[in-house]
Amino acid sequence: MLASAVALDSERAVDAVATLLRGKRAAVLTGAGLSTDSGIPDYRGAGAPIRTPMTFQTFVADERSRKRYWAGSHLGWRVFRQAEPNLGHRSLVQLENAGAIAGIITQNVDGLHTRAGSLHVVELHGSLDRVICLACGQAFGRDSIAARLETDNPVLRHPESIRIAPDGDADVGNIDDFVVPNCTVCGGMLKPNVVFFGELVPTETFLEASAVIQGADALVVAGSSLAVNSGIRLVEQARRRRLPIIVINRGVTKGDGRALHKLEAGTSETLAALTERLLG
């Protein structure tokens, strides 16, 4: 009886959100919870390991830490490359094609929104598929850097079982002899084009995300705890514009108090249910 009641409440909640969004163009802010169904783990979900992510300051200042990061990040990248967009990503493509979405702002660095076919995507924290030189600004495709890493570090071709984190990092053992790639243009330090802890989201990127909020009639937060400052700032922008805010996430988020509707449910299936109601 209790399970049936919970299911009924969930259906009614989705119905209410669909009614609210019908005829509106929503901005969608996504987080790691959307990619869990693609095999990429969440930072803060149940069972998530306690970890200390790389900071920008440590990456730049400490060679050993930089070696460990590149070794782990490469192994994580191999797993990321194998991940496929899931039902949630595909549902958002359908909504965008139907004109029901003003744009997607994602905190994820996995590139799955673009691979699914979404066109207007603001990658708030960058994307792991690009690498930049901190000295001259030259950009490289991640696959070319991965090939160099495996050539210079043959051990990477035969990795042991690894545990992958949402930012593409992984735990690696001995890295004393690890060769870190440098820029082939100027010899400078290379870094994946993602926002590390201790870095700020680039101003132009945040302005682009803000423009999505400004052009929307509602905000849907999908799979984010909003623990990162950039995400909650965007939610606050929506609140100040008096946009209806919908939060879809398992577990408490910092945006719950601002939300008109909070759906305690899986992200992918809820987005699919909303899409069926809105486009069916």
mmCIF file of C-alpha atoms in Angstrom:
data_model
loop_
_atom_site.group_PDB
_atom_site.id
_atom_site.type_symbol
_atom_site.label_atom_id
_atom_site.label_comp_id
_atom_site.label_asym_id
_atom_site.label_seq_id
_atom_site.Cartn_x
_atom_site.Cartn_y
_atom_site.Cartn_z
ATOM 1 C CA MET A 1 0.000 0.000 0.000
ATOM 2 C CA LEU A 2 2.775 2.447 0.919
ATOM 3 C CA ALA A 3 4.705 1.747 -2.314
ATOM 4 C CA SER A 4 1.547 2.374 -4.347
ATOM 5 C CA ALA A 5 0.921 5.630 -2.534
ATOM 6 C CA VAL A 6 4.478 6.806 -3.183
ATOM 7 C CA ALA A 7 4.174 5.919 -6.875
ATOM 8 C CA LEU A 8 0.883 7.799 -7.096
ATOM 9 C CA ASP A 9 2.389 10.862 -5.417
ATOM 10 C CA SER A 10 5.301 10.739 -7.854
ATOM 11 C CA GLU A 11 2.949 10.589 -10.843
ATOM 12 C CA ARG A 12 0.935 13.493 -9.500
ATOM 13 C CA ALA A 13 4.110 15.524 -8.974
ATOM 14 C CA VAL A 14 5.205 14.934 -12.557
ATOM 15 C CA ASP A 15 1.697 15.856 -13.761
ATOM 16 C CA ALA A 16 1.861 19.102 -11.789
ATOM 17 C CA VAL A 17 5.268 20.016 -13.195
ATOM 18 C CA ALA A 18 4.159 19.195 -16.746
ATOM 19 C CA THR A 19 1.121 21.423 -16.314
ATOM 20 C CA LEU A 20 3.355 24.221 -15.045
ATOM 21 C CA LEU A 21 5.847 23.904 -17.920
ATOM 22 C CA ARG A 22 3.352 23.486 -20.744
ATOM 23 C CA GLY A 23 3.642 26.418 -23.136
ATOM 24 C CA LYS A 24 6.840 27.678 -21.458
ATOM 25 C CA ARG A 25 10.506 27.559 -22.492
ATOM 26 C CA ALA A 26 12.588 26.223 -19.629
ATOM 27 C CA ALA A 27 16.248 26.654 -18.822
ATOM 28 C CA VAL A 28 17.688 23.348 -17.619
ATOM 29 C CA LEU A 29 20.600 23.158 -15.173
ATOM 30 C CA THR A 30 22.072 19.644 -14.970
ATOM 31 C CA GLY A 31 24.530 18.005 -12.597
ATOM 32 C CA ALA A 32 26.299 14.706 -12.010
ATOM 33 C CA GLY A 33 23.070 12.945 -11.068
ATOM 34 C CA LEU A 34 22.001 13.038 -14.708
ATOM 35 C CA SER A 35 25.028 11.022 -15.851
ATOM 36 C CA THR A 36 24.813 8.209 -13.300
ATOM 37 C CA ASP A 37 22.666 6.168 -15.687
ATOM 38 C CA SER A 38 25.537 6.423 -18.189
ATOM 39 C CA GLY A 39 27.888 4.756 -15.720
ATOM 40 C CA ILE A 40 29.534 7.929 -14.435
ATOM 41 C CA PRO A 41 29.288 8.150 -10.622
ATOM 42 C CA ASP A 42 27.881 11.050 -8.652
ATOM 43 C CA TYR A 43 30.007 13.121 -6.263
ATOM 44 C CA ARG A 44 27.572 13.196 -3.389
ATOM 45 C CA GLY A 45 25.068 10.412 -3.966
ATOM 46 C CA ALA A 46 24.687 7.373 -1.761
ATOM 47 C CA GLY A 47 27.887 5.337 -1.748
ATOM 48 C CA ALA A 48 30.014 8.071 -3.298
ATOM 49 C CA PRO A 49 33.619 7.762 -2.085
ATOM 50 C CA ILE A 50 35.165 10.454 0.072
ATOM 51 C CA ARG A 51 37.817 12.125 -2.045
ATOM 52 C CA THR A 52 39.970 15.231 -2.213
ATOM 53 C CA PRO A 53 39.745 16.664 -5.738
ATOM 54 C CA MET A 54 42.681 18.339 -7.412
ATOM 55 C CA THR A 55 42.859 22.093 -6.907
ATOM 56 C CA PHE A 56 44.215 24.471 -9.504
ATOM 57 C CA GLN A 57 46.828 25.766 -7.085
ATOM 58 C CA THR A 58 48.186 22.269 -6.388
ATOM 59 C CA PHE A 59 48.128 21.286 -10.056
ATOM 60 C CA VAL A 60 50.229 24.289 -11.052
ATOM 61 C CA ALA A 61 52.633 24.265 -8.105
ATOM 62 C CA ASP A 62 53.408 20.587 -7.480
ATOM 63 C CA GLU A 63 54.937 18.360 -10.174
ATOM 64 C CA ARG A 64 54.207 15.099 -8.360
ATOM 65 C CA SER A 65 50.561 16.031 -7.902
ATOM 66 C CA ARG A 66 50.405 16.996 -11.569
ATOM 67 C CA LYS A 67 51.788 13.578 -12.540
ATOM 68 C CA ARG A 68 49.232 11.814 -10.355
ATOM 69 C CA TYR A 69 46.430 13.898 -11.788
ATOM 70 C CA TRP A 70 47.367 13.195 -15.425
ATOM 71 C CA ALA A 71 47.748 9.466 -14.762
ATOM 72 C CA GLY A 72 44.387 9.214 -13.022
ATOM 73 C CA SER A 73 42.646 11.593 -15.392
ATOM 74 C CA HIS A 74 43.806 9.585 -18.408
ATOM 75 C CA LEU A 75 42.405 6.350 -17.037
ATOM 76 C CA GLY A 76 39.188 8.155 -16.168
ATOM 77 C CA TRP A 77 39.023 9.604 -19.679
ATOM 78 C CA ARG A 78 39.079 6.101 -21.178
ATOM 79 C CA VAL A 79 35.941 5.263 -19.193
ATOM 80 C CA PHE A 80 34.301 8.603 -20.048
ATOM 81 C CA ARG A 81 34.884 7.947 -23.759
ATOM 82 C CA GLN A 82 32.946 4.699 -23.492
ATOM 83 C CA ALA A 83 29.950 6.288 -21.728
ATOM 84 C CA GLU A 84 26.834 6.855 -23.822
ATOM 85 C CA PRO A 85 24.044 9.428 -23.411
ATOM 86 C CA ASN A 86 21.127 8.029 -21.444
ATOM 87 C CA LEU A 87 17.357 8.455 -21.476
ATOM 88 C CA GLY A 88 17.603 11.762 -19.627
ATOM 89 C CA HIS A 89 20.000 13.272 -22.172
ATOM 90 C CA ARG A 90 17.851 12.024 -25.061
ATOM 91 C CA SER A 91 14.701 13.403 -23.463
ATOM 92 C CA LEU A 92 16.243 16.861 -23.262
ATOM 93 C CA VAL A 93 17.106 16.654 -26.975
ATOM 94 C CA GLN A 94 13.450 15.955 -27.735
ATOM 95 C CA LEU A 95 12.335 18.911 -25.644
ATOM 96 C CA GLU A 96 14.876 21.197 -27.303
ATOM 97 C CA ASN A 97 13.777 20.105 -30.779
ATOM 98 C CA ALA A 98 10.187 20.874 -29.807
ATOM 99 C CA GLY A 99 11.115 24.383 -28.639
ATOM 100 C CA ALA A 100 10.364 23.637 -24.991
ATOM 101 C CA ILE A 101 13.914 24.370 -23.795
ATOM 102 C CA ALA A 102 15.683 27.721 -23.908
ATOM 103 C CA GLY A 103 19.049 26.073 -23.300
ATOM 104 C CA ILE A 104 20.946 23.594 -21.142
ATOM 105 C CA ILE A 105 23.500 24.696 -18.569
ATOM 106 C CA THR A 106 25.516 21.734 -17.365
ATOM 107 C CA GLN A 107 27.939 21.357 -14.473
ATOM 108 C CA ASN A 108 29.092 18.067 -15.999
ATOM 109 C CA VAL A 109 32.340 17.750 -17.952
ATOM 110 C CA ASP A 110 31.482 14.518 -19.788
ATOM 111 C CA GLY A 111 30.161 16.065 -23.023
ATOM 112 C CA LEU A 112 27.146 13.744 -23.066
ATOM 113 C CA HIS A 113 24.609 16.497 -23.779
ATOM 114 C CA THR A 114 26.385 17.416 -27.003
ATOM 115 C CA ARG A 115 26.892 13.795 -27.984
ATOM 116 C CA ALA A 116 23.182 13.180 -27.441
ATOM 117 C CA GLY A 117 22.388 15.952 -29.918
ATOM 118 C CA SER A 118 21.547 18.985 -27.772
ATOM 119 C CA LEU A 119 22.547 22.183 -29.592
ATOM 120 C CA HIS A 120 22.383 25.013 -27.038
ATOM 121 C CA VAL A 121 24.608 23.741 -24.231
ATOM 122 C CA VAL A 122 26.636 25.905 -21.854
ATOM 123 C CA GLU A 123 29.379 23.791 -20.252
ATOM 124 C CA LEU A 124 29.715 25.690 -17.008
ATOM 125 C CA HIS A 125 32.776 23.771 -15.824
ATOM 126 C CA GLY A 126 34.312 23.010 -19.218
ATOM 127 C CA SER A 127 34.740 19.660 -20.925
ATOM 128 C CA LEU A 128 37.284 16.864 -20.589
ATOM 129 C CA ASP A 129 37.512 16.394 -24.352
ATOM 130 C CA ARG A 130 39.708 19.493 -24.701
ATOM 131 C CA VAL A 131 43.131 20.375 -23.290
ATOM 132 C CA ILE A 132 44.648 23.864 -23.140
ATOM 133 C CA CYS A 133 48.126 25.281 -22.652
ATOM 134 C CA LEU A 134 48.300 27.570 -19.638
ATOM 135 C CA ALA A 135 51.152 29.522 -21.220
ATOM 136 C CA CYS A 136 50.107 30.233 -24.817
ATOM 137 C CA GLY A 137 46.430 29.228 -24.825
ATOM 138 C CA GLN A 138 46.781 26.611 -27.583
ATOM 139 C CA ALA A 139 43.934 24.081 -27.499
ATOM 140 C CA PHE A 140 44.272 20.350 -28.206
ATOM 141 C CA GLY A 141 41.787 17.525 -28.634
ATOM 142 C CA ARG A 142 41.907 15.141 -25.685
ATOM 143 C CA ASP A 143 42.365 12.104 -27.940
ATOM 144 C CA SER A 144 45.662 13.463 -29.278
ATOM 145 C CA ILE A 145 46.945 14.067 -25.746
ATOM 146 C CA ALA A 146 45.758 10.595 -24.707
ATOM 147 C CA ALA A 147 47.767 9.050 -27.545
ATOM 148 C CA ARG A 148 50.896 10.901 -26.391
ATOM 149 C CA LEU A 149 50.333 9.805 -22.794
ATOM 150 C CA GLU A 150 50.090 6.140 -23.783
ATOM 151 C CA THR A 151 53.172 6.378 -26.002
ATOM 152 C CA ASP A 152 55.246 7.954 -23.231
ATOM 153 C CA ASN A 153 53.739 5.819 -20.448
ATOM 154 C CA PRO A 154 53.173 2.247 -21.725
ATOM 155 C CA VAL A 155 51.724 1.161 -18.370
ATOM 156 C CA LEU A 156 48.578 3.116 -19.240
ATOM 157 C CA ARG A 157 47.783 0.687 -22.045
ATOM 158 C CA HIS A 158 47.155 -2.087 -19.517
ATOM 159 C CA PRO A 159 45.470 -0.466 -16.512
ATOM 160 C CA GLU A 160 44.372 -2.448 -13.503
ATOM 161 C CA SER A 161 40.836 -2.134 -12.176
ATOM 162 C CA ILE A 162 40.222 1.519 -11.291
ATOM 163 C CA ARG A 163 37.576 3.562 -9.535
ATOM 164 C CA ILE A 164 36.372 6.511 -11.585
ATOM 165 C CA ALA A 165 35.204 9.858 -10.186
ATOM 166 C CA PRO A 166 32.644 12.240 -11.771
ATOM 167 C CA ASP A 167 35.382 14.599 -12.977
ATOM 168 C CA GLY A 168 37.159 11.806 -14.830
ATOM 169 C CA ASP A 169 39.874 11.297 -12.235
ATOM 170 C CA ALA A 170 40.918 7.885 -10.926
ATOM 171 C CA ASP A 171 43.163 6.431 -8.247
ATOM 172 C CA VAL A 172 46.550 5.361 -9.635
ATOM 173 C CA GLY A 173 49.495 3.751 -7.882
ATOM 174 C CA ASN A 174 53.185 4.538 -8.538
ATOM 175 C CA ILE A 175 53.647 7.633 -10.708
ATOM 176 C CA ASP A 176 57.303 8.514 -10.020
ATOM 177 C CA ASP A 177 58.394 7.800 -13.606
ATOM 178 C CA PHE A 178 55.247 9.163 -15.210
ATOM 179 C CA VAL A 179 55.817 11.508 -18.169
ATOM 180 C CA VAL A 180 53.487 14.506 -18.229
ATOM 181 C CA PRO A 181 52.702 15.975 -21.678
ATOM 182 C CA ASN A 182 53.645 19.540 -22.465
ATOM 183 C CA CYS A 183 52.549 21.969 -25.150
ATOM 184 C CA THR A 184 53.969 21.118 -28.583
ATOM 185 C CA VAL A 185 53.762 24.803 -29.534
ATOM 186 C CA CYS A 186 55.587 26.514 -26.667
ATOM 187 C CA GLY A 187 56.528 23.763 -24.209
ATOM 188 C CA GLY A 188 54.134 25.151 -21.617
ATOM 189 C CA MET A 189 52.005 23.371 -19.014
ATOM 190 C CA LEU A 190 48.907 21.581 -20.278
ATOM 191 C CA LYS A 191 45.654 21.275 -18.354
ATOM 192 C CA PRO A 192 42.310 19.667 -19.246
ATOM 193 C CA ASN A 193 39.864 22.420 -20.130
ATOM 194 C CA VAL A 194 37.793 22.001 -16.990
ATOM 195 C CA VAL A 195 37.309 24.239 -13.973
ATOM 196 C CA PHE A 196 39.320 22.836 -11.066
ATOM 197 C CA PHE A 197 38.472 23.446 -7.444
ATOM 198 C CA GLY A 198 39.976 26.810 -6.606
ATOM 199 C CA GLU A 199 39.278 28.186 -10.076
ATOM 200 C CA LEU A 200 36.453 30.495 -11.074
ATOM 201 C CA VAL A 201 34.065 29.792 -13.912
ATOM 202 C CA PRO A 202 35.243 32.014 -16.806
ATOM 203 C CA THR A 203 33.277 35.258 -16.886
ATOM 204 C CA GLU A 204 32.112 34.791 -20.470
ATOM 205 C CA THR A 205 30.844 31.296 -19.695
ATOM 206 C CA PHE A 206 28.872 32.479 -16.675
ATOM 207 C CA LEU A 207 27.395 35.348 -18.696
ATOM 208 C CA GLU A 208 26.308 32.856 -21.352
ATOM 209 C CA ALA A 209 24.650 30.729 -18.675
ATOM 210 C CA SER A 210 22.960 33.810 -17.228
ATOM 211 C CA ALA A 211 21.628 34.646 -20.698
ATOM 212 C CA VAL A 212 19.935 31.243 -20.811
ATOM 213 C CA ILE A 213 18.194 32.043 -17.521
ATOM 214 C CA GLN A 214 17.200 35.472 -18.828
ATOM 215 C CA GLY A 215 15.630 33.943 -21.928
ATOM 216 C CA ALA A 216 13.604 31.329 -20.050
ATOM 217 C CA ASP A 217 10.152 31.170 -18.478
ATOM 218 C CA ALA A 218 11.128 28.533 -15.895
ATOM 219 C CA LEU A 219 14.159 26.744 -14.482
ATOM 220 C CA VAL A 220 14.504 22.978 -14.137
ATOM 221 C CA VAL A 221 17.399 21.699 -12.018
ATOM 222 C CA ALA A 222 18.113 18.066 -12.848
ATOM 223 C CA GLY A 223 20.543 15.884 -10.911
ATOM 224 C CA SER A 224 22.449 18.561 -8.993
ATOM 225 C CA SER A 225 22.785 19.113 -5.256
ATOM 226 C CA LEU A 226 23.718 22.733 -6.091
ATOM 227 C CA ALA A 227 26.605 22.513 -3.658
ATOM 228 C CA VAL A 228 28.863 24.421 -6.076
ATOM 229 C CA ASN A 229 28.552 28.181 -5.918
ATOM 230 C CA SER A 230 28.085 28.750 -9.657
ATOM 231 C CA GLY A 231 24.958 26.589 -9.736
ATOM 232 C CA ILE A 232 23.222 28.197 -6.789
ATOM 233 C CA ARG A 233 24.011 31.652 -8.186
ATOM 234 C CA LEU A 234 22.061 30.761 -11.328
ATOM 235 C CA VAL A 235 19.157 29.462 -9.252
ATOM 236 C CA GLU A 236 19.181 32.746 -7.351
ATOM 237 C CA GLN A 237 19.023 34.645 -10.643
ATOM 238 C CA ALA A 238 15.936 32.649 -11.573
ATOM 239 C CA ARG A 239 14.374 33.314 -8.158
ATOM 240 C CA ARG A 240 14.956 37.042 -8.503
ATOM 241 C CA ARG A 241 13.220 36.967 -11.868
ATOM 242 C CA ARG A 242 10.366 35.116 -10.154
ATOM 243 C CA LEU A 243 10.679 32.157 -12.472
ATOM 244 C CA PRO A 244 9.108 28.914 -11.291
ATOM 245 C CA ILE A 245 11.924 26.609 -10.170
ATOM 246 C CA ILE A 246 11.650 22.816 -10.333
ATOM 247 C CA VAL A 247 14.287 20.620 -8.700
ATOM 248 C CA ILE A 248 14.618 16.947 -9.680
ATOM 249 C CA ASN A 249 17.163 15.190 -7.483
ATOM 250 C CA ARG A 250 17.513 12.302 -5.078
ATOM 251 C CA GLY A 251 18.533 13.892 -1.805
ATOM 252 C CA VAL A 252 18.606 17.379 -0.366
ATOM 253 C CA THR A 253 19.828 20.286 -2.495
ATOM 254 C CA LYS A 254 20.685 23.877 -1.647
ATOM 255 C CA GLY A 255 17.900 24.955 -3.979
ATOM 256 C CA ASP A 256 15.059 23.105 -2.259
ATOM 257 C CA GLY A 257 13.945 26.201 -0.350
ATOM 258 C CA ARG A 258 13.679 28.170 -3.590
ATOM 259 C CA ALA A 259 11.839 25.479 -5.550
ATOM 260 C CA LEU A 260 8.158 25.600 -6.352
ATOM 261 C CA HIS A 261 8.301 21.829 -6.869
ATOM 262 C CA LYS A 262 10.928 19.381 -5.553
ATOM 263 C CA LEU A 263 10.776 15.902 -7.097
ATOM 264 C CA GLU A 264 12.648 13.330 -5.041
ATOM 265 C CA ALA A 265 13.151 10.952 -7.946
ATOM 266 C CA GLY A 266 15.573 9.586 -10.509
ATOM 267 C CA THR A 267 16.595 12.207 -13.043
ATOM 268 C CA SER A 268 16.468 10.225 -16.279
ATOM 269 C CA GLU A 269 13.081 8.604 -15.762
ATOM 270 C CA THR A 270 11.545 11.842 -14.497
ATOM 271 C CA LEU A 271 12.768 13.826 -17.513
ATOM 272 C CA ALA A 272 11.424 11.085 -19.772
ATOM 273 C CA ALA A 273 8.047 11.189 -18.021
ATOM 274 C CA LEU A 274 7.909 14.975 -18.354
ATOM 275 C CA THR A 275 8.818 14.748 -22.030
ATOM 276 C CA GLU A 276 6.045 12.232 -22.654
ATOM 277 C CA ARG A 277 3.488 14.500 -21.018
ATOM 278 C CA LEU A 278 4.699 17.673 -22.709
ATOM 279 C CA LEU A 279 5.079 16.250 -26.203
ATOM 280 C CA GLY A 280 2.632 13.381 -26.164
#
